[in-house]
mmCIF file of C-alpha atoms in Angstrom:
data_model
loop_
_atom_site.group_PDB
_atom_site.id
_atom_site.type_symbol
_atom_site.label_atom_id
_atom_site.label_comp_id
_atom_site.label_asym_id
_atom_site.label_seq_id
_atom_site.Cartn_x
_atom_site.Cartn_y
_atom_site.Cartn_z
ATOM 1 C CA UNK A 16 0.000 0.000 0.000
ATOM 2 C CA UNK A 17 1.036 3.594 -0.637
ATOM 3 C CA UNK A 18 -0.226 6.822 0.866
ATOM 4 C CA UNK A 19 -0.106 10.400 -0.296
ATOM 5 C CA UNK A 20 -1.397 13.731 0.994
ATOM 6 C CA UNK A 21 -3.042 16.437 -1.077
ATOM 7 C CA UNK A 22 -3.412 19.896 0.448
ATOM 8 C CA UNK A 23 -5.716 22.579 -0.893
ATOM 9 C CA UNK A 24 -5.280 26.219 0.181
ATOM 10 C CA UNK A 25 -8.188 28.540 -0.612
ATOM 11 C CA UNK A 26 -8.094 32.257 -1.218
ATOM 12 C CA UNK A 27 -10.809 34.227 0.646
ATOM 13 C CA UNK A 28 -14.182 34.249 -1.098
ATOM 14 C CA UNK A 29 -13.442 31.260 -3.329
ATOM 15 C CA UNK A 30 -15.252 28.578 -1.329
ATOM 16 C CA UNK A 31 -18.008 29.127 1.299
ATOM 17 C CA UNK A 32 -16.892 26.125 3.339
ATOM 18 C CA UNK A 33 -13.285 27.342 3.436
ATOM 19 C CA UNK A 34 -14.519 30.793 4.467
ATOM 20 C CA UNK A 35 -16.529 29.305 7.350
ATOM 21 C CA UNK A 36 -13.420 27.576 8.697
ATOM 22 C CA UNK A 37 -11.232 30.624 8.105
ATOM 23 C CA UNK A 38 -13.547 32.796 10.181
ATOM 24 C CA UNK A 39 -13.285 30.433 13.158
ATOM 25 C CA UNK A 40 -9.678 29.163 13.518
ATOM 26 C CA UNK A 41 -10.608 26.896 16.453
ATOM 27 C CA UNK A 42 -13.049 24.967 14.262
ATOM 28 C CA UNK A 43 -11.797 21.688 12.787
ATOM 29 C CA UNK A 44 -13.189 18.757 10.830
ATOM 30 C CA UNK A 45 -12.003 15.229 10.119
ATOM 31 C CA UNK A 46 -13.510 12.567 7.912
ATOM 32 C CA UNK A 47 -13.131 9.025 6.656
ATOM 33 C CA UNK A 48 -14.519 8.125 3.256
ATOM 34 C CA UNK A 49 -14.731 5.373 0.696
ATOM 35 C CA UNK A 50 -15.959 5.200 -2.875
ATOM 36 C CA UNK A 51 -17.231 1.736 -3.640
ATOM 37 C CA UNK A 52 -18.119 2.543 -7.242
ATOM 38 C CA UNK A 53 -16.876 5.214 -9.665
ATOM 39 C CA UNK A 54 -20.168 7.095 -9.288
ATOM 40 C CA UNK A 55 -21.107 6.866 -5.588
ATOM 41 C CA UNK A 56 -19.254 8.116 -2.563
ATOM 42 C CA UNK A 57 -19.887 8.071 1.199
ATOM 43 C CA UNK A 58 -18.124 9.772 4.071
ATOM 44 C CA UNK A 59 -18.483 10.484 7.777
ATOM 45 C CA UNK A 60 -17.376 13.926 8.993
ATOM 46 C CA UNK A 61 -16.761 14.965 12.588
ATOM 47 C CA UNK A 62 -16.807 18.706 13.307
ATOM 48 C CA UNK A 63 -15.473 20.122 16.575
ATOM 49 C CA UNK A 64 -15.448 23.783 17.572
ATOM 50 C CA UNK A 65 -16.834 26.546 19.765
ATOM 51 C CA UNK A 66 -20.571 26.825 20.300
ATOM 52 C CA UNK A 67 -22.321 28.322 17.302
ATOM 53 C CA UNK A 68 -19.459 27.770 14.870
ATOM 54 C CA UNK A 69 -20.185 24.051 14.518
ATOM 55 C CA UNK A 70 -23.826 24.658 13.641
ATOM 56 C CA UNK A 71 -22.853 27.294 11.080
ATOM 57 C CA UNK A 72 -20.184 25.069 9.511
ATOM 58 C CA UNK A 73 -22.575 22.103 9.342
ATOM 59 C CA UNK A 74 -25.168 24.258 7.551
ATOM 60 C CA UNK A 75 -22.517 25.495 5.104
ATOM 61 C CA UNK A 76 -21.400 21.934 4.385
ATOM 62 C CA UNK A 77 -24.987 20.918 3.769
ATOM 63 C CA UNK A 78 -25.418 23.732 1.256
ATOM 64 C CA UNK A 79 -21.975 23.797 -0.389
ATOM 65 C CA UNK A 80 -20.056 20.680 0.682
ATOM 66 C CA UNK A 81 -20.299 19.062 -2.723
ATOM 67 C CA UNK A 82 -18.556 22.043 -4.327
ATOM 68 C CA UNK A 83 -15.715 21.884 -1.802
ATOM 69 C CA UNK A 84 -14.818 18.412 -3.051
ATOM 70 C CA UNK A 85 -15.119 19.355 -6.718
ATOM 71 C CA UNK A 86 -12.525 21.010 -8.911
ATOM 72 C CA UNK A 87 -15.070 21.930 -11.559
ATOM 73 C CA UNK A 88 -17.916 24.476 -11.440
ATOM 74 C CA UNK A 89 -19.665 24.865 -8.091
ATOM 75 C CA UNK A 90 -22.999 24.102 -9.751
ATOM 76 C CA UNK A 91 -22.405 20.478 -10.690
ATOM 77 C CA UNK A 92 -26.064 19.406 -10.727
ATOM 78 C CA UNK A 93 -25.512 17.547 -7.512
ATOM 79 C CA UNK A 94 -27.263 14.469 -6.211
ATOM 80 C CA UNK A 95 -26.170 14.995 -2.626
ATOM 81 C CA UNK A 96 -27.449 14.524 0.937
ATOM 82 C CA UNK A 97 -26.319 15.116 4.515
ATOM 83 C CA UNK A 98 -27.673 13.377 7.635
ATOM 84 C CA UNK A 99 -26.779 14.278 11.226
ATOM 85 C CA UNK A 100 -25.714 11.187 13.192
ATOM 86 C CA UNK A 101 -24.829 13.021 16.395
ATOM 87 C CA UNK A 102 -24.973 16.575 17.701
ATOM 88 C CA UNK A 103 -24.118 18.533 20.803
ATOM 89 C CA UNK A 104 -23.265 22.247 21.217
ATOM 90 C CA UNK A 105 -19.620 21.800 20.230
ATOM 91 C CA UNK A 106 -19.599 18.880 17.789
ATOM 92 C CA UNK A 107 -21.432 17.207 14.933
ATOM 93 C CA UNK A 108 -21.042 13.853 13.233
ATOM 94 C CA UNK A 109 -22.379 13.983 9.690
ATOM 95 C CA UNK A 110 -23.048 11.207 7.204
ATOM 96 C CA UNK A 111 -22.664 12.583 3.687
ATOM 97 C CA UNK A 112 -23.308 10.776 0.438
ATOM 98 C CA UNK A 113 -23.556 11.787 -3.185
ATOM 99 C CA UNK A 114 -23.684 10.432 -6.672
ATOM 100 C CA UNK A 115 -21.497 11.763 -9.433
ATOM 101 C CA UNK A 116 -23.220 13.688 -12.198
ATOM 102 C CA UNK A 117 -22.069 14.421 -15.736
ATOM 103 C CA UNK A 118 -20.850 17.886 -14.659
ATOM 104 C CA UNK A 119 -19.093 16.757 -11.482
ATOM 105 C CA UNK A 120 -15.296 16.533 -11.245
ATOM 106 C CA UNK A 121 -14.418 15.647 -7.661
ATOM 107 C CA UNK A 122 -11.146 14.698 -5.990
ATOM 108 C CA UNK A 123 -12.264 11.154 -5.054
ATOM 109 C CA UNK A 124 -13.744 10.488 -8.481
ATOM 110 C CA UNK A 125 -10.550 11.595 -10.220
ATOM 111 C CA UNK A 126 -8.532 9.415 -7.827
ATOM 112 C CA UNK A 127 -10.690 6.418 -8.658
ATOM 113 C CA UNK A 128 -10.406 7.095 -12.373
ATOM 114 C CA UNK A 129 -6.595 7.049 -12.219
ATOM 115 C CA UNK A 130 -5.939 4.652 -9.326
ATOM 116 C CA UNK A 131 -8.807 2.198 -9.614
ATOM 117 C CA UNK A 132 -10.840 0.625 -6.777
ATOM 118 C CA UNK A 133 -9.605 -0.039 -3.267
ATOM 119 C CA UNK A 134 -8.917 3.605 -2.384
ATOM 120 C CA UNK A 135 -9.553 5.077 1.082
ATOM 121 C CA UNK A 136 -9.739 8.781 1.886
ATOM 122 C CA UNK A 137 -9.300 10.772 5.086
ATOM 123 C CA UNK A 138 -9.591 14.540 5.283
ATOM 124 C CA UNK A 139 -8.656 17.203 7.802
ATOM 125 C CA UNK A 140 -9.807 20.796 7.684
ATOM 126 C CA UNK A 141 -8.743 23.805 9.720
ATOM 127 C CA UNK A 142 -8.679 27.498 8.776
ATOM 128 C CA UNK A 143 -8.028 27.767 5.011
ATOM 129 C CA UNK A 144 -6.220 24.414 4.691
ATOM 130 C CA UNK A 145 -8.030 21.319 3.457
ATOM 131 C CA UNK A 146 -5.863 18.175 3.504
ATOM 132 C CA UNK A 147 -6.740 14.876 1.851
ATOM 133 C CA UNK A 148 -4.869 11.699 2.760
ATOM 134 C CA UNK A 149 -5.322 8.872 0.308
ATOM 135 C CA UNK A 150 -4.353 5.237 0.795
ATOM 136 C CA UNK A 151 -3.881 3.373 -2.497
ATOM 137 C CA UNK A 152 -2.671 -0.091 -3.605
ATOM 138 C CA UNK A 153 0.242 1.410 -5.590
ATOM 139 C CA UNK A 154 1.611 4.769 -6.700
ATOM 140 C CA UNK A 155 2.266 3.991 -10.368
ATOM 141 C CA UNK A 156 -0.464 6.411 -11.550
ATOM 142 C CA UNK A 157 0.080 9.214 -9.051
ATOM 143 C CA UNK A 158 1.843 11.393 -11.610
ATOM 144 C CA UNK A 159 -1.095 11.266 -14.010
ATOM 145 C CA UNK A 160 -3.530 11.968 -11.168
ATOM 146 C CA UNK A 161 -1.548 15.001 -10.037
ATOM 147 C CA UNK A 162 -1.375 16.359 -13.600
ATOM 148 C CA UNK A 163 -5.135 15.936 -13.938
ATOM 149 C CA UNK A 164 -5.790 17.659 -10.620
ATOM 150 C CA UNK A 165 -3.586 20.570 -11.616
ATOM 151 C CA UNK A 166 -5.239 20.872 -15.013
ATOM 152 C CA UNK A 167 -8.715 20.996 -13.492
ATOM 153 C CA UNK A 168 -7.779 23.240 -10.562
ATOM 154 C CA UNK A 169 -8.258 26.954 -10.096
ATOM 155 C CA UNK A 170 -5.696 29.739 -9.712
ATOM 156 C CA UNK A 171 -7.418 30.705 -6.435
ATOM 157 C CA UNK A 172 -6.857 27.263 -4.917
ATOM 158 C CA UNK A 173 -3.295 26.219 -4.079
ATOM 159 C CA UNK A 174 -2.488 22.539 -4.617
ATOM 160 C CA UNK A 175 0.347 20.612 -2.951
ATOM 161 C CA UNK A 176 0.951 16.873 -3.334
ATOM 162 C CA UNK A 177 3.368 14.852 -1.238
ATOM 163 C CA UNK A 178 3.963 11.191 -0.539
ATOM 164 C CA UNK A 179 3.403 9.826 2.968
ATOM 165 C CA UNK A 180 6.089 7.200 3.514
ATOM 166 C CA UNK A 181 4.636 5.725 6.720
ATOM 167 C CA UNK A 182 1.147 4.382 6.027
ATOM 168 C CA UNK A 183 0.489 3.953 9.748
ATOM 169 C CA UNK A 184 0.815 7.723 10.159
ATOM 170 C CA UNK A 185 -2.064 8.100 7.704
ATOM 171 C CA UNK A 186 -4.332 6.238 10.090
ATOM 172 C CA UNK A 187 -3.828 8.800 12.842
ATOM 173 C CA UNK A 188 -5.375 11.437 10.611
ATOM 174 C CA UNK A 189 -8.722 9.642 10.686
ATOM 175 C CA UNK A 190 -11.453 11.088 12.847
ATOM 176 C CA UNK A 191 -11.790 7.811 14.719
ATOM 177 C CA UNK A 192 -10.037 9.458 17.637
ATOM 178 C CA UNK A 193 -12.127 9.344 20.807
ATOM 179 C CA UNK A 194 -14.936 11.873 20.722
ATOM 180 C CA UNK A 195 -13.521 14.372 23.208
ATOM 181 C CA UNK A 196 -15.645 17.383 24.093
ATOM 182 C CA UNK A 197 -14.363 20.534 22.470
ATOM 183 C CA UNK A 198 -12.967 22.058 25.694
ATOM 184 C CA UNK A 199 -11.016 18.899 26.522
ATOM 185 C CA UNK A 200 -9.692 18.553 22.981
ATOM 186 C CA UNK A 201 -8.523 22.171 22.811
ATOM 187 C CA UNK A 202 -6.919 21.928 26.275
ATOM 188 C CA UNK A 203 -5.084 18.749 25.296
ATOM 189 C CA UNK A 204 -3.968 20.275 21.999
ATOM 190 C CA UNK A 205 -2.615 23.350 23.782
ATOM 191 C CA UNK A 206 -0.798 21.146 26.290
ATOM 192 C CA UNK A 207 0.899 19.190 23.508
ATOM 193 C CA UNK A 208 1.830 22.299 21.521
ATOM 194 C CA UNK A 209 3.260 24.096 24.572
ATOM 195 C CA UNK A 210 5.385 21.141 25.650
ATOM 196 C CA UNK A 211 3.461 20.001 28.706
ATOM 197 C CA UNK A 212 4.105 16.362 27.784
ATOM 198 C CA UNK A 213 7.782 16.824 26.970
ATOM 199 C CA UNK A 214 10.508 15.472 29.264
ATOM 200 C CA UNK A 215 11.308 17.666 31.076
ATOM 201 C CA UNK A 216 8.103 19.661 30.837
ATOM 202 C CA UNK A 217 8.374 22.989 29.075
ATOM 203 C CA UNK A 218 5.339 24.482 30.818
ATOM 204 C CA UNK A 219 3.581 23.897 34.120
ATOM 205 C CA UNK A 220 -0.109 23.431 34.768
ATOM 206 C CA UNK A 221 -0.246 26.890 36.370
ATOM 207 C CA UNK A 222 1.447 28.542 33.381
ATOM 208 C CA UNK A 223 -0.743 26.759 30.852
ATOM 209 C CA UNK A 224 -3.876 27.639 32.791
ATOM 210 C CA UNK A 225 -2.828 31.285 32.827
ATOM 211 C CA UNK A 226 -2.223 31.259 29.056
ATOM 212 C CA UNK A 227 -5.628 29.722 28.403
ATOM 213 C CA UNK A 228 -7.361 32.001 30.891
ATOM 214 C CA UNK A 229 -8.940 29.224 32.972
ATOM 215 C CA UNK A 230 -8.528 28.209 36.645
ATOM 216 C CA UNK A 231 -5.831 25.647 37.391
ATOM 217 C CA UNK A 232 -8.438 23.204 38.698
ATOM 218 C CA UNK A 233 -10.434 23.464 35.458
ATOM 219 C CA UNK A 234 -7.397 22.817 33.291
ATOM 220 C CA UNK A 235 -6.328 19.841 35.420
ATOM 221 C CA UNK A 236 -9.822 18.375 35.240
ATOM 222 C CA UNK A 237 -10.003 18.703 31.457
ATOM 223 C CA UNK A 238 -6.587 17.093 31.011
ATOM 224 C CA UNK A 239 -7.464 14.196 33.325
ATOM 225 C CA UNK A 240 -10.747 13.537 31.553
ATOM 226 C CA UNK A 241 -9.122 13.713 28.106
ATOM 227 C CA UNK A 242 -6.267 11.442 29.160
ATOM 228 C CA UNK A 243 -8.707 8.936 30.664
ATOM 229 C CA UNK A 244 -10.781 8.857 27.474
ATOM 230 C CA UNK A 245 -7.712 8.410 25.276
ATOM 231 C CA UNK A 246 -6.235 5.679 27.474
ATOM 232 C CA UNK A 247 -9.540 3.797 27.683
ATOM 233 C CA UNK A 248 -10.049 3.968 23.933
ATOM 234 C CA UNK A 249 -6.490 2.780 23.269
ATOM 235 C CA UNK A 250 -6.793 -0.230 25.586
ATOM 236 C CA UNK A 251 -10.183 -1.229 24.161
ATOM 237 C CA UNK A 252 -8.793 -1.257 20.631
#
């Protein structure tokens, strides 16, 4: 198996979904997807973010999500649907499915056309970056796929392709991570980025709490709950 990553960078005003994520930098989305046939495609998205931003992003995806995955015109005569599997104030899990139309040129459909069946997709979205990770049986047609993507792309959308040498690293991009509440996830992310888990630690609980503007007891509680959820999920798997 081979894996590669494709990153799209959107200029402001080009894509409504990208704009929704750009306006709320703490909003993020992950997905896992498969395309069983050349014409049908299914994916599960998990959105996490501050209250209000998740609902707005979910509505934008429902209205424009098909265009975000297409490199052709935004009006591709879609046959597209979105169902909410789970919701709370700071997260959504969405089941999205659509059928390719004659005017639709999407990233997964192009990948299937060049790479054949047996392709898995994972995506990650934050701010104006939209990253696709694709797991394929071989990379012999990657050059033709990249040329096709470039030819169908837009000057307002940056496109970067790179190979992922460790396929196991691709799996960590999937949204199958434990469903942490937004506050716990953001606290854990800040702790990792600021070196709380380094040896020796680069920041104390008190310092991190001060940076995040929360009481020390609140930060400690969120870290303990997040760590417990991660550890439990790891052992169960």
